[in-house]
Tab-separated table of N, CA and C in Angstrom:
chain	number	residue	atom	x	y	z
P	1	MET	N	75.650	57.636	65.966
P	1	MET	CA	74.707	58.117	66.950
P	1	MET	C	74.460	59.620	66.762
P	2	GLU	N	75.521	60.336	66.424
P	2	GLU	CA	75.356	61.774	66.207
P	2	GLU	C	74.424	62.031	65.021
P	3	SER	N	74.576	61.230	63.977
P	3	SER	CA	73.714	61.409	62.800
P	3	SER	C	72.265	61.059	63.135
P	4	ALA	N	72.047	60.093	64.024
P	4	ALA	CA	70.684	59.752	64.435
P	4	ALA	C	70.052	60.913	65.184
P	5	ALA	N	70.832	61.611	66.000
P	5	ALA	CA	70.301	62.763	66.730
P	5	ALA	C	69.933	63.875	65.765
P	6	ILE	N	70.790	64.122	64.769
P	6	ILE	CA	70.510	65.176	63.788
P	6	ILE	C	69.281	64.807	62.962
P	7	MET	N	69.169	63.543	62.569
P	7	MET	CA	68.012	63.117	61.768
P	7	MET	C	66.727	63.192	62.584
P	8	ALA	N	66.794	62.962	63.900
P	8	ALA	CA	65.599	63.046	64.743
P	8	ALA	C	65.037	64.452	64.734
P	9	ILE	N	65.908	65.453	64.642
P	9	ILE	CA	65.449	66.846	64.590
P	9	ILE	C	65.022	67.216	63.178
P	10	ALA	N	65.860	66.888	62.189
P	10	ALA	CA	65.614	67.349	60.812
P	10	ALA	C	64.398	66.675	60.184
P	11	LEU	N	64.269	65.365	60.304
P	11	LEU	CA	63.197	64.652	59.616
P	11	LEU	C	61.841	64.804	60.302
P	12	SER	N	61.864	65.013	61.605
P	12	SER	CA	60.580	65.138	62.296
P	12	SER	C	59.978	66.525	62.134
P	13	ASN	N	60.731	67.434	61.523
P	13	ASN	CA	60.279	68.819	61.381
P	13	ASN	C	59.511	69.043	60.080
P	14	GLY	N	59.241	68.024	59.304
P	14	GLY	CA	58.540	68.196	58.028
P	14	GLY	C	57.034	68.362	58.217
P	15	GLY	N	56.379	68.966	57.256
P	15	GLY	CA	54.924	69.115	57.253
P	15	GLY	C	54.400	70.049	58.328
P	16	GLY	N	55.194	71.003	58.761
P	16	GLY	CA	54.738	71.979	59.743
P	16	GLY	C	54.682	71.459	61.163
P	17	LYS	N	55.226	70.271	61.408
P	17	LYS	CA	55.236	69.732	62.772
P	17	LYS	C	56.398	70.335	63.560
P	18	ALA	N	56.248	70.333	64.856
P	18	ALA	CA	57.333	70.814	65.742
P	18	ALA	C	58.446	69.769	65.794
P	19	PRO	N	59.701	70.200	66.023
P	19	PRO	CA	60.813	69.232	66.112
P	19	PRO	C	60.580	68.215	67.225
P	20	ASP	N	61.089	67.017	67.011
P	20	ASP	CA	60.944	65.930	67.983
P	20	ASP	C	62.092	66.020	68.996
P	21	TRP	N	61.951	66.901	69.969
P	21	TRP	CA	63.020	67.145	70.943
P	21	TRP	C	63.225	65.953	71.874
P	22	GLN	N	62.206	65.198	72.143
P	22	GLN	CA	62.345	64.067	73.060
P	22	GLN	C	63.322	63.034	72.511
P	23	ASP	N	63.195	62.688	71.246
P	23	ASP	CA	64.136	61.732	70.641
P	23	ASP	C	65.548	62.308	70.613
P	24	PHE	N	65.671	63.586	70.240
P	24	PHE	CA	66.979	64.240	70.165
P	24	PHE	C	67.671	64.229	71.531
P	25	VAL	N	66.952	64.646	72.570
P	25	VAL	CA	67.526	64.685	73.924
P	25	VAL	C	67.883	63.271	74.385
P	26	GLY	N	67.016	62.301	74.099
P	26	GLY	CA	67.303	60.915	74.484
P	26	GLY	C	68.569	60.390	73.826
P	27	ILE	N	68.739	60.663	72.532
P	27	ILE	CA	69.930	60.188	71.810
P	27	ILE	C	71.184	60.889	72.326
P	28	VAL	N	71.111	62.208	72.542
P	28	VAL	CA	72.273	62.957	73.066
P	28	VAL	C	72.623	62.464	74.471
P	29	LEU	N	71.625	62.203	75.296
P	29	LEU	CA	71.866	61.683	76.641
P	29	LEU	C	72.565	60.323	76.578
P	30	LEU	N	72.124	59.448	75.681
P	30	LEU	CA	72.787	58.152	75.503
P	30	LEU	C	74.235	58.323	75.034
P	31	LEU	N	74.476	59.297	74.153
P	31	LEU	CA	75.847	59.577	73.697
P	31	LEU	C	76.744	60.000	74.861
P	32	ILE	N	76.232	60.870	75.717
P	32	ILE	CA	77.020	61.347	76.868
P	32	ILE	C	77.313	60.199	77.830
P	33	ILE	N	76.311	59.377	78.119
P	33	ILE	CA	76.507	58.226	79.012
P	33	ILE	C	77.524	57.256	78.414
P	34	ASN	N	77.390	56.962	77.123
P	34	ASN	CA	78.308	56.050	76.440
P	34	ASN	C	79.742	56.589	76.480
P	35	SER	N	79.909	57.878	76.221
P	35	SER	CA	81.246	58.483	76.233
P	35	SER	C	81.860	58.432	77.625
P	36	THR	N	81.051	58.707	78.642
P	36	THR	CA	81.548	58.685	80.021
P	36	THR	C	81.997	57.281	80.417
P	37	ILE	N	81.176	56.286	80.124
P	37	ILE	CA	81.530	54.901	80.458
P	37	ILE	C	82.779	54.465	79.693
P	38	SER	N	82.873	54.825	78.427
P	38	SER	CA	84.057	54.466	77.625
P	38	SER	C	85.318	55.088	78.202
P	39	PHE	N	85.226	56.361	78.605
P	39	PHE	CA	86.383	57.040	79.191
P	39	PHE	C	86.835	56.344	80.472
P	40	ILE	N	85.878	56.030	81.341
P	40	ILE	CA	86.215	55.374	82.611
P	40	ILE	C	86.852	54.010	82.360
P	41	GLU	N	86.291	53.225	81.459
P	41	GLU	CA	86.823	51.892	81.169
P	41	GLU	C	88.227	51.963	80.563
P	42	GLU	N	88.446	52.877	79.633
P	42	GLU	CA	89.771	53.011	79.022
P	42	GLU	C	90.799	53.486	80.042
P	43	ASN	N	90.391	54.382	80.920
P	43	ASN	CA	91.290	54.864	81.962
P	43	ASN	C	91.671	53.726	82.905
P	44	ASN	N	90.686	52.917	83.309
P	44	ASN	CA	90.964	51.769	84.178
P	44	ASN	C	91.866	50.750	83.482
P	45	ALA	N	91.624	50.507	82.210
P	45	ALA	CA	92.460	49.561	81.461
P	45	ALA	C	93.890	50.080	81.357
P	46	GLY	N	94.048	51.383	81.130
P	46	GLY	CA	95.388	51.974	81.066
P	46	GLY	C	96.105	51.870	82.394
P	47	ASN	N	95.377	52.109	83.497
P	47	ASN	CA	95.979	51.990	84.826
P	47	ASN	C	96.372	50.549	85.123
P	48	ALA	N	95.540	49.598	84.717
P	48	ALA	CA	95.855	48.184	84.937
P	48	ALA	C	97.093	47.784	84.145
P	49	ALA	N	97.195	48.257	82.899
P	49	ALA	CA	98.374	47.949	82.082
P	49	ALA	C	99.623	48.573	82.681
P	50	ALA	N	99.515	49.800	83.174
P	50	ALA	CA	100.669	50.463	83.794
P	50	ALA	C	101.101	49.723	85.056
P	51	ALA	N	100.139	49.270	85.857
P	51	ALA	CA	100.466	48.517	87.069
P	51	ALA	C	101.132	47.190	86.723
P	52	LEU	N	100.646	46.531	85.681
P	52	LEU	CA	101.246	45.274	85.246
P	52	LEU	C	102.675	45.493	84.782
P	53	MET	N	102.889	46.533	83.984
P	53	MET	CA	104.241	46.827	83.494
P	53	MET	C	105.166	47.203	84.643
P	54	ALA	N	104.655	47.935	85.624
P	54	ALA	CA	105.476	48.304	86.775
P	54	ALA	C	105.863	47.061	87.564
P	55	GLY	N	104.965	46.091	87.653
P	55	GLY	CA	105.272	44.855	88.362
P	55	GLY	C	106.300	44.011	87.637
P	56	LEU	N	106.327	44.097	86.306
P	56	LEU	CA	107.278	43.318	85.523
P	56	LEU	C	108.624	44.010	85.388
P	57	ALA	N	108.662	45.311	85.630
P	57	ALA	CA	109.906	46.068	85.470
P	57	ALA	C	110.918	45.638	86.524
P	58	LYS	N	112.181	45.680	86.147
P	58	LYS	CA	113.248	45.346	87.081
P	58	LYS	C	113.264	46.371	88.203
P	59	LYS	N	113.392	45.896	89.409
P	59	LYS	CA	113.474	46.777	90.562
P	59	LYS	C	114.950	47.054	90.846
P	60	THR	N	115.250	48.285	91.199
P	60	THR	CA	116.622	48.622	91.561
P	60	THR	C	116.693	48.770	93.070
P	61	LYS	N	117.796	48.301	93.634
P	61	LYS	CA	118.017	48.408	95.065
P	61	LYS	C	119.242	49.262	95.298
P	62	ASP	N	119.197	50.035	96.345
P	62	ASP	CA	120.362	50.797	96.747
P	62	ASP	C	121.423	49.807	97.227
P	63	ALA	N	122.671	50.054	96.873
P	63	ALA	CA	123.753	49.131	97.221
P	63	ALA	C	123.876	48.958	98.733
P	64	SER	N	123.489	49.958	99.500
P	64	SER	CA	123.638	49.886	100.955
P	64	SER	C	122.672	48.892	101.600
P	65	ILE	N	121.618	48.478	100.895
P	65	ILE	CA	120.673	47.531	101.494
P	65	ILE	C	120.797	46.125	100.912
P	66	LEU	N	121.789	45.905	100.052
P	66	LEU	CA	121.998	44.558	99.510
P	66	LEU	C	122.498	43.628	100.607
P	67	VAL	N	122.051	42.386	100.564
P	67	VAL	CA	122.515	41.359	101.495
P	67	VAL	C	122.857	40.108	100.692
P	68	PRO	N	123.717	39.246	101.233
P	68	PRO	CA	124.023	38.009	100.519
P	68	PRO	C	122.741	37.236	100.197
P	69	GLY	N	122.684	36.755	98.957
P	69	GLY	CA	121.507	36.035	98.484
P	69	GLY	C	120.629	36.872	97.569
P	70	ASP	N	120.793	38.198	97.592
P	70	ASP	CA	120.019	39.060	96.691
P	70	ASP	C	120.437	38.812	95.251
P	71	LEU	N	119.493	38.947	94.341
P	71	LEU	CA	119.752	38.798	92.909
P	71	LEU	C	119.920	40.189	92.314
P	72	ILE	N	121.024	40.411	91.591
P	72	ILE	CA	121.265	41.704	90.953
P	72	ILE	C	121.458	41.493	89.459
P	73	SER	N	121.224	42.543	88.711
P	73	SER	CA	121.434	42.519	87.269
P	73	SER	C	122.646	43.384	86.967
P	74	VAL	N	123.580	42.845	86.205
P	74	VAL	CA	124.799	43.572	85.843
P	74	VAL	C	124.786	43.771	84.339
P	75	LYS	N	124.956	45.034	83.916
P	75	LYS	CA	124.974	45.335	82.482
P	75	LYS	C	126.058	46.364	82.193
P	76	LEU	N	126.255	46.634	80.920
P	76	LEU	CA	127.286	47.549	80.453
P	76	LEU	C	127.278	48.860	81.233
P	77	GLY	N	128.446	49.237	81.761
P	77	GLY	CA	128.603	50.504	82.461
P	77	GLY	C	128.336	50.445	83.947
P	78	ASP	N	127.768	49.346	84.438
P	78	ASP	CA	127.471	49.238	85.866
P	78	ASP	C	128.742	49.038	86.675
P	79	ILE	N	128.767	49.642	87.855
P	79	ILE	CA	129.808	49.347	88.834
P	79	ILE	C	129.214	48.289	89.749
P	80	ILE	N	129.917	47.185	89.910
P	80	ILE	CA	129.409	46.064	90.703
P	80	ILE	C	129.248	46.545	92.149
P	81	PRO	N	128.033	46.447	92.738
P	81	PRO	CA	127.800	46.999	94.072
P	81	PRO	C	128.260	46.103	95.222
P	82	ALA	N	128.491	44.827	94.955
P	82	ALA	CA	128.889	43.879	95.998
P	82	ALA	C	129.566	42.689	95.323
P	83	ASP	N	130.321	41.921	96.100
P	83	ASP	CA	130.880	40.696	95.535
P	83	ASP	C	129.713	39.777	95.171
P	84	ALA	N	129.794	39.160	94.001
P	84	ALA	CA	128.674	38.343	93.530
P	84	ALA	C	129.180	37.187	92.678
P	85	ARG	N	128.353	36.147	92.585
P	85	ARG	CA	128.633	35.015	91.705
P	85	ARG	C	127.693	35.137	90.514
P	86	LEU	N	128.284	35.116	89.314
P	86	LEU	CA	127.485	35.255	88.101
P	86	LEU	C	126.582	34.045	87.962
P	87	TRP	N	125.352	34.304	87.557
P	87	TRP	CA	124.364	33.245	87.584
P	87	TRP	C	123.872	32.895	86.197
P	88	GLU	N	123.181	33.794	85.531
P	88	GLU	CA	122.515	33.468	84.283
P	88	GLU	C	122.674	34.621	83.303
P	89	GLY	N	123.202	34.321	82.120
P	89	GLY	CA	123.338	35.351	81.096
P	89	GLY	C	124.581	35.144	80.253
P	90	ASP	N	124.927	36.177	79.500
P	90	ASP	CA	126.093	36.131	78.616
P	90	ASP	C	127.369	36.394	79.403
P	91	PRO	N	128.510	35.912	78.895
P	91	PRO	CA	129.784	36.243	79.542
P	91	PRO	C	129.989	37.759	79.577
P	92	LEU	N	130.685	38.210	80.607
P	92	LEU	CA	130.956	39.635	80.788
P	92	LEU	C	132.424	39.933	80.572
P	93	LYS	N	132.708	41.170	80.213
P	93	LYS	CA	134.067	41.708	80.278
P	93	LYS	C	134.044	42.658	81.463
P	94	ILE	N	134.877	42.382	82.465
P	94	ILE	CA	134.899	43.155	83.697
P	94	ILE	C	136.250	43.845	83.845
P	95	ASP	N	136.217	45.149	84.138
P	95	ASP	CA	137.428	45.921	84.412
P	95	ASP	C	137.662	45.893	85.917
P	96	GLN	N	138.691	45.159	86.340
P	96	GLN	CA	139.036	45.035	87.752
P	96	GLN	C	140.279	45.845	88.093
P	97	SER	N	140.648	46.796	87.244
P	97	SER	CA	141.910	47.511	87.429
P	97	SER	C	141.976	48.251	88.763
P	98	THR	N	140.845	48.706	89.289
P	98	THR	CA	140.866	49.406	90.573
P	98	THR	C	141.192	48.469	91.729
P	99	LEU	N	140.951	47.183	91.544
P	99	LEU	CA	141.195	46.218	92.618
P	99	LEU	C	142.488	45.443	92.441
P	100	THR	N	142.757	45.009	91.214
P	100	THR	CA	143.887	44.103	90.978
P	100	THR	C	145.022	44.739	90.200
P	101	GLY	N	144.765	45.874	89.571
P	101	GLY	CA	145.802	46.516	88.770
P	101	GLY	C	145.890	45.981	87.355
P	102	GLU	N	145.062	45.003	87.006
P	102	GLU	CA	145.072	44.468	85.644
P	102	GLU	C	144.604	45.556	84.685
P	103	SER	N	145.346	45.751	83.603
P	103	SER	CA	145.012	46.848	82.694
P	103	SER	C	143.924	46.485	81.690
P	104	LEU	N	143.730	45.211	81.414
P	104	LEU	CA	142.732	44.782	80.430
P	104	LEU	C	141.527	44.155	81.125
P	105	PRO	N	140.330	44.330	80.549
P	105	PRO	CA	139.150	43.680	81.122
P	105	PRO	C	139.292	42.156	81.105
P	106	VAL	N	138.709	41.522	82.094
P	106	VAL	CA	138.760	40.072	82.252
P	106	VAL	C	137.404	39.494	81.858
P	107	THR	N	137.398	38.372	81.141
P	107	THR	CA	136.145	37.704	80.772
P	107	THR	C	135.668	36.869	81.951
P	108	LYS	N	134.407	37.062	82.323
P	108	LYS	CA	133.798	36.306	83.417
P	108	LYS	C	132.579	35.574	82.869
P	109	ASN	N	132.464	34.300	83.192
P	109	ASN	CA	131.372	33.441	82.737
P	109	ASN	C	130.451	33.108	83.904
P	110	PRO	N	129.243	32.592	83.620
P	110	PRO	CA	128.371	32.165	84.714
P	110	PRO	C	129.106	31.195	85.638
P	111	GLY	N	128.974	31.420	86.948
P	111	GLY	CA	129.679	30.628	87.949
P	111	GLY	C	130.906	31.335	88.494
P	112	ASP	N	131.459	32.300	87.750
P	112	ASP	CA	132.627	33.057	88.215
P	112	ASP	C	132.190	34.122	89.218
P	113	GLU	N	133.174	34.600	90.003
P	113	GLU	CA	132.909	35.676	90.950
P	113	GLU	C	133.318	37.011	90.354
P	114	VAL	N	132.565	38.050	90.692
P	114	VAL	CA	132.935	39.427	90.362
P	114	VAL	C	133.022	40.185	91.680
P	115	PHE	N	133.861	41.216	91.688
P	115	PHE	CA	134.145	41.903	92.937
P	115	PHE	C	133.574	43.311	92.966
P	116	SER	N	133.178	43.726	94.143
P	116	SER	CA	132.645	45.064	94.364
P	116	SER	C	133.641	46.111	93.889
P	117	GLY	N	133.150	47.107	93.164
P	117	GLY	CA	134.016	48.169	92.657
P	117	GLY	C	134.491	47.940	91.242
P	118	SER	N	134.304	46.730	90.709
P	118	SER	CA	134.664	46.444	89.317
P	118	SER	C	133.622	47.076	88.398
P	119	THR	N	134.004	47.307	87.146
P	119	THR	CA	133.099	47.920	86.174
P	119	THR	C	132.825	46.955	85.033
P	120	CYS	N	131.552	46.830	84.658
P	120	CYS	CA	131.170	45.976	83.533
P	120	CYS	C	131.440	46.728	82.233
P	121	LYS	N	132.267	46.150	81.375
P	121	LYS	CA	132.621	46.772	80.101
P	121	LYS	C	131.859	46.178	78.923
P	122	GLN	N	131.306	44.971	79.098
P	122	GLN	CA	130.567	44.331	78.004
P	122	GLN	C	129.706	43.219	78.570
P	123	GLY	N	128.477	43.091	78.055
P	123	GLY	CA	127.600	41.985	78.415
P	123	GLY	C	126.524	42.376	79.413
P	124	GLU	N	125.677	41.390	79.697
P	124	GLU	CA	124.595	41.563	80.663
P	124	GLU	C	124.311	40.207	81.282
P	125	ILE	N	124.150	40.175	82.606
P	125	ILE	CA	123.970	38.905	83.300
P	125	ILE	C	123.311	39.142	84.655
P	126	GLU	N	122.698	38.103	85.183
P	126	GLU	CA	122.175	38.118	86.545
P	126	GLU	C	123.253	37.541	87.456
P	127	ALA	N	123.292	38.011	88.707
P	127	ALA	CA	124.289	37.531	89.658
P	127	ALA	C	123.672	37.473	91.049
P	128	VAL	N	124.225	36.601	91.893
P	128	VAL	CA	123.773	36.460	93.270
P	128	VAL	C	124.829	37.075	94.178
P	129	VAL	N	124.409	37.984	95.052
P	129	VAL	CA	125.328	38.642	95.983
P	129	VAL	C	125.860	37.604	96.965
P	130	ILE	N	127.196	37.582	97.142
P	130	ILE	CA	127.803	36.644	98.090
P	130	ILE	C	128.491	37.354	99.252
P	131	ALA	N	128.800	38.654	99.105
P	131	ALA	CA	129.427	39.401	100.198
P	131	ALA	C	129.166	40.890	100.012
P	132	THR	N	129.021	41.588	101.139
P	132	THR	CA	128.801	43.037	101.100
P	132	THR	C	129.680	43.713	102.148
P	133	GLY	N	129.864	45.017	101.992
P	133	GLY	CA	130.573	45.824	102.985
P	133	GLY	C	131.992	45.368	103.235
P	134	VAL	N	132.351	45.232	104.525
P	134	VAL	CA	133.723	44.860	104.899
P	134	VAL	C	134.042	43.410	104.565
P	135	HIS	N	133.051	42.631	104.198
P	135	HIS	CA	133.281	41.223	103.865
P	135	HIS	C	133.622	41.018	102.392
P	136	THR	N	133.602	42.088	101.591
P	136	THR	CA	133.947	41.979	100.176
P	136	THR	C	135.458	41.908	100.012
P	137	PHE	N	135.892	41.558	98.808
P	137	PHE	CA	137.321	41.515	98.479
P	137	PHE	C	137.962	42.871	98.772
P	138	PHE	N	137.310	43.935	98.324
P	138	PHE	CA	137.821	45.290	98.530
P	138	PHE	C	137.799	45.654	100.014
P	139	GLY	N	136.730	45.288	100.719
P	139	GLY	CA	136.613	45.576	102.149
P	139	GLY	C	137.691	44.889	102.958
P	140	LYS	N	137.988	43.632	102.619
P	140	LYS	CA	139.049	42.903	103.326
P	140	LYS	C	140.409	43.534	103.069
P	141	ALA	N	140.658	43.936	101.816
P	141	ALA	CA	141.936	44.582	101.483
P	141	ALA	C	142.072	45.906	102.232
P	142	ALA	N	141.009	46.681	102.295
P	142	ALA	CA	141.047	47.955	103.013
P	142	ALA	C	141.283	47.731	104.499
P	143	HIS	N	140.676	46.696	105.057
P	143	HIS	CA	140.875	46.387	106.474
P	143	HIS	C	142.327	45.987	106.743
P	144	LEU	N	142.914	45.189	105.855
P	144	LEU	CA	144.316	44.790	106.033
P	144	LEU	C	145.242	45.999	105.992
P	145	VAL	N	145.000	46.912	105.081
P	145	VAL	CA	145.835	48.115	104.986
P	145	VAL	C	145.658	48.971	106.232
P	146	ASP	N	144.431	49.085	106.703
P	146	ASP	CA	144.138	49.924	107.863
P	146	ASP	C	144.691	49.331	109.152
P	147	SER	N	144.738	48.008	109.251
P	147	SER	CA	145.132	47.363	110.503
P	147	SER	C	146.640	47.222	110.676
P	148	THR	N	147.430	47.530	109.669
P	148	THR	CA	148.874	47.369	109.795
P	148	THR	C	149.466	48.476	110.663
P	149	ASN	N	150.394	48.098	111.550
P	149	ASN	CA	151.071	49.049	112.427
P	149	ASN	C	152.532	49.211	112.041
P	150	ASN	N	153.003	48.446	111.095
P	150	ASN	CA	154.403	48.515	110.684
P	150	ASN	C	154.660	49.789	109.897
P	151	VAL	N	155.816	50.388	110.163
P	151	VAL	CA	156.240	51.568	109.425
P	151	VAL	C	157.173	51.091	108.325
P	152	GLY	N	156.846	51.442	107.097
P	152	GLY	CA	157.656	51.022	105.960
P	152	GLY	C	158.936	51.825	105.840
P	153	HIS	N	159.861	51.336	105.007
P	153	HIS	CA	161.158	51.985	104.809
P	153	HIS	C	160.978	53.400	104.257
P	154	PHE	N	160.108	53.565	103.291
P	154	PHE	CA	159.882	54.882	102.688
P	154	PHE	C	159.386	55.877	103.733
P	155	GLN	N	158.483	55.420	104.603
P	155	GLN	CA	157.967	56.303	105.644
P	155	GLN	C	159.067	56.667	106.635
P	156	LYS	N	159.965	55.726	106.936
P	156	LYS	CA	161.088	56.012	107.838
P	156	LYS	C	162.008	57.068	107.233
P	157	VAL	N	162.293	56.953	105.942
P	157	VAL	CA	163.169	57.921	105.263
P	157	VAL	C	162.527	59.307	105.279
P	158	LEU	N	161.239	59.385	104.965
P	158	LEU	CA	160.551	60.678	104.977
P	158	LEU	C	160.526	61.291	106.372
P	159	THR	N	160.338	60.490	107.391
P	159	THR	CA	160.347	60.983	108.767
P	159	THR	C	161.720	61.528	109.129
P	160	ALA	N	162.775	60.826	108.736
P	160	ALA	CA	164.142	61.287	109.029
P	160	ALA	C	164.425	62.613	108.333
P	161	ILE	N	164.035	62.734	107.073
P	161	ILE	CA	164.244	63.990	106.331
P	161	ILE	C	163.460	65.117	107.000
P	162	GLY	N	162.226	64.850	107.369
P	162	GLY	CA	161.406	65.861	108.047
P	162	GLY	C	162.014	66.292	109.363
P	163	ASN	N	162.557	65.347	110.124
P	163	ASN	CA	163.200	65.678	111.401
P	163	ASN	C	164.430	66.551	111.187
P	164	TRP	N	165.263	66.235	110.188
P	164	TRP	CA	166.456	67.037	109.896
P	164	TRP	C	166.062	68.456	109.490
P	165	GLU	N	165.029	68.570	108.665
P	165	GLU	CA	164.575	69.904	108.253
P	165	GLU	C	164.034	70.691	109.435
P	166	LEU	N	163.334	70.041	110.318
P	166	LEU	CA	162.803	70.694	111.504
P	166	LEU	C	163.934	71.195	112.394
P	167	LEU	N	164.950	70.352	112.593
P	167	LEU	CA	166.111	70.768	113.397
P	167	LEU	C	166.835	71.941	112.740
P	168	TYR	N	166.960	71.918	111.424
P	168	TYR	CA	167.636	72.991	110.697
P	168	TYR	C	166.873	74.308	110.851
P	169	LEU	N	165.543	74.244	110.776
P	169	LEU	CA	164.735	75.453	110.894
P	169	LEU	C	164.740	76.018	112.312
P	170	LEU	N	164.863	75.177	113.310
P	170	LEU	CA	164.857	75.625	114.699
P	170	LEU	C	166.190	76.252	115.104
P	171	HIS	N	167.286	75.946	114.418
P	171	HIS	CA	168.595	76.510	114.785
P	171	HIS	C	168.888	77.708	114.014
């Protein structure tokens, strides 16, 4: 189109005639309109593709708003946000040492449960949340520790030593 505009000026100028400005302006005007429409269409197509990709992208949820029945994705390095039952994917290696004291990662397969606070060491899988907050394995253990009123032997010994030291310092 650009060459047509140049030829409209150059070729019409032969034999002492004036340049054909009407054809030149018409062709340049068509070029500007074509470029504008192309830009708008490409921009709209790019926005549509971005919206489609955003819709297909995995959504992340804050752990505080998870409820039983939510579907979560567990992958390498993730800390499990809630107790969940593994659903679909490859077997995982899960580090449960913070909860159970086991020093080696445990292999978990689809159908197995994973506990809040565990760390994924290998694999990727989808899981369904089965418990959150105080209803998790960790939450129940924390509640049991918090609800005990019994004084252990070690605490009794420390209290006795502290009392003797206090009496010694006061005399």
